[in-house]
Coordinates of C-alpha atoms in Angstrom, one line a residue:
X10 CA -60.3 58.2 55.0
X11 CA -59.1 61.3 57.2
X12 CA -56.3 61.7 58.7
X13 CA -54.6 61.9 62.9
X14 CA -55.0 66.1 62.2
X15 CA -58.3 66.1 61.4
X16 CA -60.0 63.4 63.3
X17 CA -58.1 65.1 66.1
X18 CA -59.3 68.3 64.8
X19 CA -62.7 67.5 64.9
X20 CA -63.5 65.4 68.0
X21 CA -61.6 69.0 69.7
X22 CA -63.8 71.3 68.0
X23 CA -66.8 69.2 68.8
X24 CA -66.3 69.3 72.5
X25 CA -65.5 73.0 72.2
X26 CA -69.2 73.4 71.5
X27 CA -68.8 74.2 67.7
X28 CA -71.2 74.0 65.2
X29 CA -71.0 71.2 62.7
X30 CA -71.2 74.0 60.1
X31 CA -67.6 75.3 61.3
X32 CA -65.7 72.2 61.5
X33 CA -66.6 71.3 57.8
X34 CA -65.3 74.7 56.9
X35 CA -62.5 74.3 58.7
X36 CA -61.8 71.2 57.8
X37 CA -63.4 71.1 54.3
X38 CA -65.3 67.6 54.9
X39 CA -68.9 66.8 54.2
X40 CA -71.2 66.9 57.5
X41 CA -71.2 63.2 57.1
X42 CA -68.0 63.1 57.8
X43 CA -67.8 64.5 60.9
X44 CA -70.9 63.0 62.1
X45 CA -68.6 59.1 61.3
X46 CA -65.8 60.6 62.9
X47 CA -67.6 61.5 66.3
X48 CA -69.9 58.4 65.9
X49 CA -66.3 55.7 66.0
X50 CA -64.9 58.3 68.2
X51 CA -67.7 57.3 71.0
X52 CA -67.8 53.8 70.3
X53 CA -64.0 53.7 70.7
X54 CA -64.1 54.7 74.5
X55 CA -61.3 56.3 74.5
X56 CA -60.7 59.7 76.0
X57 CA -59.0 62.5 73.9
X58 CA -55.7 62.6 75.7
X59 CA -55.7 59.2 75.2
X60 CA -56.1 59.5 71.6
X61 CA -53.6 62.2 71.3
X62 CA -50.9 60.0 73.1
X63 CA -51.2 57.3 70.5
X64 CA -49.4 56.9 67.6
X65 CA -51.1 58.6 64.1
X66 CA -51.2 55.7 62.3
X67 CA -52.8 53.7 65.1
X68 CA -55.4 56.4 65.4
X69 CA -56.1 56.7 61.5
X70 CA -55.9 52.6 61.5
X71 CA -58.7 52.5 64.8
X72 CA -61.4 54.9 62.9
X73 CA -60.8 53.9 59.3
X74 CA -60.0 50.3 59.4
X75 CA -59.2 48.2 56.0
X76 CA -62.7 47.8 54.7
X77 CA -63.1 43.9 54.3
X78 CA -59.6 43.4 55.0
X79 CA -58.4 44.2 58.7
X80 CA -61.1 41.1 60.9
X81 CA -61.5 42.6 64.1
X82 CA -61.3 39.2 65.6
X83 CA -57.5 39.0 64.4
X84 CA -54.9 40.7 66.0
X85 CA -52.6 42.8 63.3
X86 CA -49.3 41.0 62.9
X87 CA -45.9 42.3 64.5
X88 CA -45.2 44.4 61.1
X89 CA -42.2 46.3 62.4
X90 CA -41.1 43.0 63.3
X91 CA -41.3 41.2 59.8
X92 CA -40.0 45.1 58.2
X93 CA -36.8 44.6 60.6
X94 CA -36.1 41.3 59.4
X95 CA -36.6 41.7 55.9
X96 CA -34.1 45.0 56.0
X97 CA -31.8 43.6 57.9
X98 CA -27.8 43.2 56.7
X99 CA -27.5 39.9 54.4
X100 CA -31.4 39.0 54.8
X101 CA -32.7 36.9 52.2
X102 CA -36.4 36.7 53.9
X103 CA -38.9 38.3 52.0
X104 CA -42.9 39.2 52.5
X105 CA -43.8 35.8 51.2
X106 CA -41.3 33.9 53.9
X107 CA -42.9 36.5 56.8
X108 CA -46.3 35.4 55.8
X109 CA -45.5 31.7 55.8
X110 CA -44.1 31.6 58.7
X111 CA -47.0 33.8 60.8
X112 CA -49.3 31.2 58.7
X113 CA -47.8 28.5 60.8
X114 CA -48.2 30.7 64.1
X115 CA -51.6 31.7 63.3
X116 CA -53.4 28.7 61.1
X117 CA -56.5 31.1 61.4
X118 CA -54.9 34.6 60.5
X119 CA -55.0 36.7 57.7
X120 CA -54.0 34.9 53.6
X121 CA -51.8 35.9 51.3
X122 CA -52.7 38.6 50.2
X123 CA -55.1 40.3 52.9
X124 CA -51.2 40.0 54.7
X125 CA -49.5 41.9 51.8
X126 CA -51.8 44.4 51.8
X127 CA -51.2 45.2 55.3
X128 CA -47.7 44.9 55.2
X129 CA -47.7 47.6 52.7
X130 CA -49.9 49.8 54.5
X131 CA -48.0 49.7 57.1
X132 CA -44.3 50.3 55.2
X133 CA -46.5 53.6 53.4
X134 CA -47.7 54.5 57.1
X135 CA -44.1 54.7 58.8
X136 CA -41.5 54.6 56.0
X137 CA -43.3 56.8 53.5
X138 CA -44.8 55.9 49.4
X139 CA -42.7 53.2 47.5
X140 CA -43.2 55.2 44.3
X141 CA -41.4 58.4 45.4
X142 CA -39.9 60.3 42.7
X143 CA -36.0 61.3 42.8
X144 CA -35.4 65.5 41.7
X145 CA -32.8 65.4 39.0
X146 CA -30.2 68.5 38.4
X147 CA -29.4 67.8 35.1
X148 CA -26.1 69.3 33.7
X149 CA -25.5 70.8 30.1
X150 CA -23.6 68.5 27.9
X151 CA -23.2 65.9 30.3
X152 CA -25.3 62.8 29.2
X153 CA -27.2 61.4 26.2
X154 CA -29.8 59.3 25.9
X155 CA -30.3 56.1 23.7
X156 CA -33.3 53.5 23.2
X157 CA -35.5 52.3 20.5
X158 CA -39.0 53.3 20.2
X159 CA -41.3 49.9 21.5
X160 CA -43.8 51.0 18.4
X161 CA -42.7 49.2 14.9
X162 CA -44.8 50.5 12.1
X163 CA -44.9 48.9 9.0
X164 CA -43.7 52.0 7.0
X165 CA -41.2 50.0 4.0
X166 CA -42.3 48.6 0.9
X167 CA -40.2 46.3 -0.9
X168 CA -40.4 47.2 -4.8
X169 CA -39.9 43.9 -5.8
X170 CA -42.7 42.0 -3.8
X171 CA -44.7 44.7 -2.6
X172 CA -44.3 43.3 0.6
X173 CA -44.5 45.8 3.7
X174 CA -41.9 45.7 6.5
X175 CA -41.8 46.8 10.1
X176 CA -39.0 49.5 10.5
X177 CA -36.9 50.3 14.3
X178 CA -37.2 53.8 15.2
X179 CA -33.6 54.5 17.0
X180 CA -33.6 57.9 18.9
X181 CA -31.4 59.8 21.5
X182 CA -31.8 63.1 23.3
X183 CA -29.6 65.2 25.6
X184 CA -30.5 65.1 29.3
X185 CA -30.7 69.1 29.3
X186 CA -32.3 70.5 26.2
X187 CA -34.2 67.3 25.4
X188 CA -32.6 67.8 21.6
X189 CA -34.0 64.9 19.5
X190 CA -32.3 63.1 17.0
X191 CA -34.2 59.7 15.3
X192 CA -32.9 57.2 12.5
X193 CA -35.0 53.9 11.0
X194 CA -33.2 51.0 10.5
X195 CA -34.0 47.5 9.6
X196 CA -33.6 46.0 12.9
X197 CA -31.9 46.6 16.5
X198 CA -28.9 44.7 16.0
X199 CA -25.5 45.8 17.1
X200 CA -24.3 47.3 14.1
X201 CA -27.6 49.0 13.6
X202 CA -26.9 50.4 17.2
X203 CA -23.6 51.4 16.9
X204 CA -24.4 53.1 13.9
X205 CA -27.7 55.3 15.1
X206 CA -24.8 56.1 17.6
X207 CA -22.4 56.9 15.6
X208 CA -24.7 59.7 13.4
X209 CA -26.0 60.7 16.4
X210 CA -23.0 62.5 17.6
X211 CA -22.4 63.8 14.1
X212 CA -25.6 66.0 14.4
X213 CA -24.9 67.1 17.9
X214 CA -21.4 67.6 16.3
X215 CA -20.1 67.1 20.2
X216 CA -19.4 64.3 22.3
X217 CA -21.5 64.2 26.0
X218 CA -19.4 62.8 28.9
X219 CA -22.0 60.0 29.4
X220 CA -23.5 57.5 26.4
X221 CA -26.9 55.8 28.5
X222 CA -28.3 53.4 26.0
X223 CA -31.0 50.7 28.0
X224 CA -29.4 47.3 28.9
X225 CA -30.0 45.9 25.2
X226 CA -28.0 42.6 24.4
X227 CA -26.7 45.3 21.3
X228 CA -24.4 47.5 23.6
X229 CA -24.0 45.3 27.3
X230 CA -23.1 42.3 28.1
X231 CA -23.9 41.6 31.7
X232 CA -24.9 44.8 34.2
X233 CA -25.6 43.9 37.8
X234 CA -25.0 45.9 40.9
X235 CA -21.6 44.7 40.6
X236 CA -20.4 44.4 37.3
X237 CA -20.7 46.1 34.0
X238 CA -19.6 45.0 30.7
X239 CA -20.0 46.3 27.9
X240 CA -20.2 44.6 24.2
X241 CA -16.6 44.6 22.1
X242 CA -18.0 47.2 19.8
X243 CA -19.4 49.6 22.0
X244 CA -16.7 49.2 24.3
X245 CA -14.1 50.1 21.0
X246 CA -16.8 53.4 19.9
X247 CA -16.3 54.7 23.7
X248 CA -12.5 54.1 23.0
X249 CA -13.1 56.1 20.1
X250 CA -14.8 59.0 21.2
X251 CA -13.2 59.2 24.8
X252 CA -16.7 58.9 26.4
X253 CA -18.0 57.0 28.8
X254 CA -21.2 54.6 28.4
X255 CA -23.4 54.0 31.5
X256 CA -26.2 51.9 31.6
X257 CA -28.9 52.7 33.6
X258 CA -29.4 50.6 36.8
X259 CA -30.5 47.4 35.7
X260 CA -34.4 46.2 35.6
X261 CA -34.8 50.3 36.3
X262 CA -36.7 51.6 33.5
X263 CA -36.9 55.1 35.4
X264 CA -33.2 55.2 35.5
X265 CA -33.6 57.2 32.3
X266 CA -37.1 59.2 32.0
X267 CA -35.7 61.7 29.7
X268 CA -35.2 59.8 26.4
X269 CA -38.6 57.2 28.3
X270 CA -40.4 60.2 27.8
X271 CA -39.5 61.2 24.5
X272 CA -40.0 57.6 22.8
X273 CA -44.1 58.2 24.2
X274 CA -43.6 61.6 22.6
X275 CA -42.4 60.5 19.7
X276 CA -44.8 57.8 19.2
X277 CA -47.3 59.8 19.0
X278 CA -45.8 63.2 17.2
X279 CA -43.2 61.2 14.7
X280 CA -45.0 57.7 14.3
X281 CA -48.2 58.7 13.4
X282 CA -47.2 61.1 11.3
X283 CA -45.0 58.9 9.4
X284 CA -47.7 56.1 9.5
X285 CA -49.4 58.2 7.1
X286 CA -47.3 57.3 3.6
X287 CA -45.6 54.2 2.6
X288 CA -42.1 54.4 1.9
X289 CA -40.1 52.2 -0.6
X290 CA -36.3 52.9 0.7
X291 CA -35.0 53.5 4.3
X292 CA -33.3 56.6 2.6
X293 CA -36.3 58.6 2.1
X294 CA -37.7 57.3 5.0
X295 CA -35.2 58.9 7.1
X296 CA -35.1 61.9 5.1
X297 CA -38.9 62.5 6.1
X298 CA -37.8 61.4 10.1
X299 CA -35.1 64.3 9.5
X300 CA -37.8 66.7 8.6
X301 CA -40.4 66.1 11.2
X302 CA -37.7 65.8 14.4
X303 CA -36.7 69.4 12.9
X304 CA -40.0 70.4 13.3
X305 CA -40.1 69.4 16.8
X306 CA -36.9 70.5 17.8
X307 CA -38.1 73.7 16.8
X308 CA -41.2 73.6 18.4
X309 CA -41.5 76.1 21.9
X310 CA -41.7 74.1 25.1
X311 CA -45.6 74.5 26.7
X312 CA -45.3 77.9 29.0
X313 CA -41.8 78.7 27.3
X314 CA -40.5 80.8 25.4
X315 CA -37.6 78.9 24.1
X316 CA -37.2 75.3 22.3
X317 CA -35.4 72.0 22.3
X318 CA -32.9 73.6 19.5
X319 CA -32.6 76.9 21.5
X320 CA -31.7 75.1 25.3
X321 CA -29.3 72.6 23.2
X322 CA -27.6 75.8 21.3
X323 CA -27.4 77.6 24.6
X324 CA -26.7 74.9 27.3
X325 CA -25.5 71.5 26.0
X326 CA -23.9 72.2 23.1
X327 CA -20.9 74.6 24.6
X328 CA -20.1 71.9 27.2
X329 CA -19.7 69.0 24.6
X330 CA -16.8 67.9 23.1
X331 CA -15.7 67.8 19.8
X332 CA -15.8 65.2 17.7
X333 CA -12.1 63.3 16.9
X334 CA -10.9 63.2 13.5
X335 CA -11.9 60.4 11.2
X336 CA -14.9 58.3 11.7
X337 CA -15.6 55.5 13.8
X338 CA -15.9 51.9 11.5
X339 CA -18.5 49.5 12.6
X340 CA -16.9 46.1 12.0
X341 CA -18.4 42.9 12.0
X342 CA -18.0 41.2 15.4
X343 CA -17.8 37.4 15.9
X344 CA -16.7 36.1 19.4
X345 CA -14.9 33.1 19.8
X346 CA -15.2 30.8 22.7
X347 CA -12.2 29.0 22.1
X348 CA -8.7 29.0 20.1
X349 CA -8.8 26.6 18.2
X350 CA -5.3 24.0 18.9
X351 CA -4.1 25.1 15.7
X352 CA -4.5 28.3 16.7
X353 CA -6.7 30.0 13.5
X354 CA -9.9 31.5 13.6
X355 CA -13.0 30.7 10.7
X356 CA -14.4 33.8 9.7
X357 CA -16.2 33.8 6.1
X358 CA -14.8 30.7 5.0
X359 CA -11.0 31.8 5.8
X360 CA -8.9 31.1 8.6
X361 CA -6.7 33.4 10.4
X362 CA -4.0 33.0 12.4
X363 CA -2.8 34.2 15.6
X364 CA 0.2 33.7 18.1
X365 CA 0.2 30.2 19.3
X366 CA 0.4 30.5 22.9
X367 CA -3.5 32.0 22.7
X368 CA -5.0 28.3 22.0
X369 CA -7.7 27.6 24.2
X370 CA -8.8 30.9 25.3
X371 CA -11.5 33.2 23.9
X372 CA -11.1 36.1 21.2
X373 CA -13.1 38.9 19.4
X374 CA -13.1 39.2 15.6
X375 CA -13.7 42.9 14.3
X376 CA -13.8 42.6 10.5
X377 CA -14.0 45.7 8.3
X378 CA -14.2 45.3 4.3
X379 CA -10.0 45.1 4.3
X380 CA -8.8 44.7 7.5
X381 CA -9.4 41.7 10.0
X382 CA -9.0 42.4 13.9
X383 CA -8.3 40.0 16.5
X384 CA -8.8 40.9 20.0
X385 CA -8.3 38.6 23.4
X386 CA -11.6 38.3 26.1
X387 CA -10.5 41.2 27.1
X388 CA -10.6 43.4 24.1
X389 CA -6.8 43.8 23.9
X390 CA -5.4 43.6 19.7
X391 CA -3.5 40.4 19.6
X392 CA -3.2 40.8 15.8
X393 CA -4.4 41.9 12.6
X394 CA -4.6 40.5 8.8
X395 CA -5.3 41.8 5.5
X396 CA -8.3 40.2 4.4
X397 CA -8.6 37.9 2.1
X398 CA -11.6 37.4 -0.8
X399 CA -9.8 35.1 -2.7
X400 CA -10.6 31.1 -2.6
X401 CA -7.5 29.8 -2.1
X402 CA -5.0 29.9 0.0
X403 CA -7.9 29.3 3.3
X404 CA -5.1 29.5 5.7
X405 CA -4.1 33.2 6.3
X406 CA -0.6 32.5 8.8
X407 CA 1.3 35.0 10.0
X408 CA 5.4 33.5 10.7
X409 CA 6.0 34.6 14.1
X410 CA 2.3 33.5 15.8
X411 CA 3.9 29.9 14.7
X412 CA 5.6 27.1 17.1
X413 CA 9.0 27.6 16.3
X414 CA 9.0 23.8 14.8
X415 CA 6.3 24.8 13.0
X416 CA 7.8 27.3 11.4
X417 CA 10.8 25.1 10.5
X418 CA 8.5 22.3 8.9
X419 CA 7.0 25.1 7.4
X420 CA 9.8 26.3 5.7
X421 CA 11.1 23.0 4.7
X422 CA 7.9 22.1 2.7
X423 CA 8.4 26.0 0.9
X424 CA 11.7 25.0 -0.3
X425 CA 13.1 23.6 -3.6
X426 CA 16.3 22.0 -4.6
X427 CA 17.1 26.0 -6.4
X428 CA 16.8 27.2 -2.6
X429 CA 19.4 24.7 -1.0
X430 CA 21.7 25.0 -3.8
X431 CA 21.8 28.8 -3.6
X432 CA 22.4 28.4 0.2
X433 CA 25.1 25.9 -0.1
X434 CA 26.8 27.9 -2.5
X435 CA 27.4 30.3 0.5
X436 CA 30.1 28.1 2.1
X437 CA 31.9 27.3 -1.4
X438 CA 32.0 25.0 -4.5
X439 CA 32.6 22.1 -2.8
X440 CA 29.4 22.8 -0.4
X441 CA 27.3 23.3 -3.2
X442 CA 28.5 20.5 -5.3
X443 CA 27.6 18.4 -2.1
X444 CA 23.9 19.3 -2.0
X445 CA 23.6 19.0 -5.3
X446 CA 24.8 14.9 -5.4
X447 CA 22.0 14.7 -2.5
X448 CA 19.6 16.1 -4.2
X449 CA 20.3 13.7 -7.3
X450 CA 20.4 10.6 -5.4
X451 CA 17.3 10.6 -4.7
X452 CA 14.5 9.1 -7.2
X453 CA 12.4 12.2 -6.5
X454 CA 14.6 15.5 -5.2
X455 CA 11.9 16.1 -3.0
X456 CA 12.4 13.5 -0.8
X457 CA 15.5 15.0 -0.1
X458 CA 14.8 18.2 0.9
X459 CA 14.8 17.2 4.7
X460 CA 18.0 15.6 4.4
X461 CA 19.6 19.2 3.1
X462 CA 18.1 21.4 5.4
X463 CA 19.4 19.5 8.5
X464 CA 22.6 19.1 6.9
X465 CA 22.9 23.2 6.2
X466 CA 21.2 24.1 8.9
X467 CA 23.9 21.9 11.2
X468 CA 26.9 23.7 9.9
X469 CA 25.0 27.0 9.6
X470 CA 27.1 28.8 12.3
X471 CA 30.8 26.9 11.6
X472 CA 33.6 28.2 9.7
X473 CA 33.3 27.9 6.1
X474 CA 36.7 26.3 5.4
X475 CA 35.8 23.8 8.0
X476 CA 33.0 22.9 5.9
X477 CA 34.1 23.0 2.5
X478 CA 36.6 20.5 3.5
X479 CA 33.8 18.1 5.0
X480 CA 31.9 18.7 1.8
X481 CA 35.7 17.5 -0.3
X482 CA 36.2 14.0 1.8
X483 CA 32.5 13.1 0.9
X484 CA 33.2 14.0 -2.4
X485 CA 36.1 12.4 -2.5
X486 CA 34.8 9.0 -1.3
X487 CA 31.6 9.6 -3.0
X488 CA 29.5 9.5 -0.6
X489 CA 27.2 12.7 -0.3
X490 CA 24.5 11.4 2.0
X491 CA 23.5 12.9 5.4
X492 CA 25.0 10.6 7.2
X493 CA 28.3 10.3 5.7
X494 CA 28.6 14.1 6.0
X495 CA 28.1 13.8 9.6
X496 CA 30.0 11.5 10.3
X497 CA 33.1 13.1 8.7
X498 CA 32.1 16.2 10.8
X499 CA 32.7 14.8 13.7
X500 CA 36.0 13.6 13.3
X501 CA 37.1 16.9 11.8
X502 CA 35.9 18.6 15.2
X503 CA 37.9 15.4 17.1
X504 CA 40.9 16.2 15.4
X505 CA 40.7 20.1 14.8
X506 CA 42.4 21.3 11.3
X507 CA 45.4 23.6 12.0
X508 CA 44.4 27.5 10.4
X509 CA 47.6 27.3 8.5
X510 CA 46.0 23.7 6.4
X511 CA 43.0 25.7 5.2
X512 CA 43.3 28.8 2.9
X513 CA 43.2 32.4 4.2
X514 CA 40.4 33.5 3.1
X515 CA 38.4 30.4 4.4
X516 CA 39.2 30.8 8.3
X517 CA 36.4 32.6 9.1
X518 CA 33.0 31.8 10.5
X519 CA 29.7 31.2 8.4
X520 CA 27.0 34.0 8.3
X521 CA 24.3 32.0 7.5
X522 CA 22.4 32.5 4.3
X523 CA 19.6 34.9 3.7
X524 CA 16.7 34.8 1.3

């Protein structure tokens, strides 16, 4: 097929009087060519001018129909028309609503596919190729690169069984230099990921501005033209290293062709060369990987005079930047979908608490080998615990993420008949005395612990003289039950005691008692 210039070109030339010989030099065609071209051109019956006033792609479409596509009985379809309504604002029609709907216009038009095929001549014709390819300034330091190579050899031998086991091939590479760096590991789970990250950036020995790992389940959680989140853990590394980690655009494998291009590379240049011994430890595995990226970081770019190690030296590395103290800890994360009403969370056969008023909504666990994180949906800390290896007790509770009965119950079932005694004692002999009768009138001093800490805890804030003298009538009458306490209590605050009927050193008000 030839195209508006040239068929122009040649029909021109021809009635010009020139030789065939010069219009295929001129237009570097084949004789046979021309002879098609001014063959159609006669059969058309149209005039030059006329052909000149047309549109290009009618003119290439009129001498180079769609070979056993385009029937000449069968008017084109109103393309622009279907393109208009396809691109407009809030369209949801697509080519396969267009087509059904000129089906029902035209029972005897073009199918399916004859149809799409036009269509997309046509959008190639007037809104230029669909495969178009975006030029990229890339800037020095500014992103990395992270994906897993799609080819899983079966490199590891376990010892014991002599069974052989397909290793992940994790790799990254600056968006300038195009510095490799590649790590095996087991699988592509999340901590495997975070990990490969994590020692990535300790042989740049820099941090990029941008982190662009592929839309794996091990670093986002939901990307769309809208929304972006990321996982917990990736989301707490970018915390870490103040970067930021962008996704390419989703379902857009070319959103990233650097590190695309370097897993083919390295398929070929790093696979097979490692396909060629069997390794028994993902340690010396990596130590060959080590060796081998070396050797290709060292390598001269084709036409160069300079390498992947030299660019990164020169251009990427002086624009990163450096790493923070400390390392980052991959934890073990566990997401919750719901608080539990009693407000702990299971994780390895223990429970942890948080504050109550969380029940019902999600949370994030981040567990290290001492310390257990609890975050809210949103990643914020809510709390943290030691953790706990031994068997018992399950129930890990912090005080203050209790209901504030809780917490009272709580401390009533903690307490012992020592405990209320030393608290009575506070107020004075008589107090204690008191609690000590309840406690004995009781077939089992447990089932009086209730009784003492409501009593105590009702005459926590009064004056102690006032008390001690309650505690003396009910000793007096021998009666040191709840009730009867009460009950004198109230008519001592009916008919207030005069300060000068108490002794000095009793008119003043209770402190409460401490542990």
């Amino acid at each position: 097929m030839q195209d508006y210039n040239t068929i122009i070109g040649v029909i021109q030339m021809r009635q010009n009087k020139c030789s065939i010989s010069v219009i295929q030099d001129r237009y570097h065609i084949g004789s046979g060519t021309v002879q098609l071209i001014l063959k159609r051109y006669n059969a058309s019956g149209f005039a030059l001018e006329q052909l000149k006033s047309m549109e290009p792609p009618e003119v290439e479409m009129l001498f180079y129909p769609p070979e056993n596509l385009q029937r000449k009985d069968i008017q084109l379809p109103e393309f622009q028309h279907y393109f208009n309504r396809i691109h407009s604002k809030g369209s949801k029609v697509n080519v396969s609503y267009c087509w059904m709907e000129y089906k029902q216009e035209h029972p005897d038009g073009y199918e399916q596919s004859q149809f799409y095929e036009l269509y997309n001549r046509f959008v190639e014709q007037n809104f230029g190729k669909r495969d178009v390819k975006m030029a990229v300034e890339r800037v020095p330091g500014e992103k990395m690169y992270i994906d897993w190579v799609g080819d899983q050899p079966e490199l590891l031998m376990d010892p014991e069984t002599g069974e052989i086991r397909k290793v992940h091939l994790f790799v990254t590479t600056m968006g300038l230099s195009s510095y490799i760096y590649a790590e095996a590991f087991l699988d592509e789970k999340l901590q495997s990921f975070s990990t490969g990250t994590v020692h990535a950036l300790q042989f740049y020995e820099g941090i990029p501005k941008y982190l662009v790992p592929d839309n794996l389940k091990a670093a986002v959680t939901k990307h769309t033209k809208d929304e972006l989140i990321l996982q917990s853990a990736y989301s707490d590394l970018e915390d870490f290293y103040d970067t930021i980690v962008l996704p390419p655009p989703p379902r857009k494998p070319k959103g990233k062709p650097t590190v695309e291009n370097h897993v083919r590379y390295l398929e070929t240049h790093l696979v097979e060369k490692l396909k060629e011994n069997i390794y028994i430890s993902l340690e010396e595995l990596n130590a060959d990987i080590q060796k081998i990226v070396a050797t290709l970081n060292s390598r001269k770019f084709q036409n160069k005079n300079y390498s992947r190690a030299d660019a990164f030296v020169k251009y990427d590395k002086p624009c990163m930047k450096p790493l923070p103290g400390g390392c980052f800890t991959v934890c073990d994360y566990k997401t919750v979908t719901r608080i539990p009403d009693n407000y702990h969370i299971e994780y390895d056969d223990h429970y942890y608490s948080v504050v109550y008023t969380h029940c019902g909504k999600p949370a994030i666990i981040k567990a290290t080998a001492s310390e257990i994180r609890i975050c809210d949906g949103y990643n914020r800390l809510i709390c943290k615990h030691k953790r706990s290896y031994k068997d018992f007790p399950k129930y890990i509770t912090e005080d203050s993420h209790m209901r504030p009965e809780h917490l009272y119950y709580k401390e009533v079932n903690e307490k012992d008949g020592a405990y209320y005694r030393r608290w009575a004692s506070v107020f004075g002999p008589n107090m204690e005395e008191c609690i000590d009768r309840l406690l004995k009138a009781s077939k089992h001093e447990e089932q009086a612990y209730n009784a003492c800490a409501g009593l105590l805890h009702t005459v926590k804030e009064m004056p102690h003289g006032i008390v001690e003298e309650t505690a003396r009538q009910c000793i007096q009458m021998n009666s040191c039950r709840y009730k009867t306490f009460k009950q004198v209590l109230s008519r001592m605050q009916s008919n207030p005691i005069s300060p000068g009927d108490l002794p000095e050193h009793e008119n003043i008000r209770g402190k409460g008692f401490y542990k």
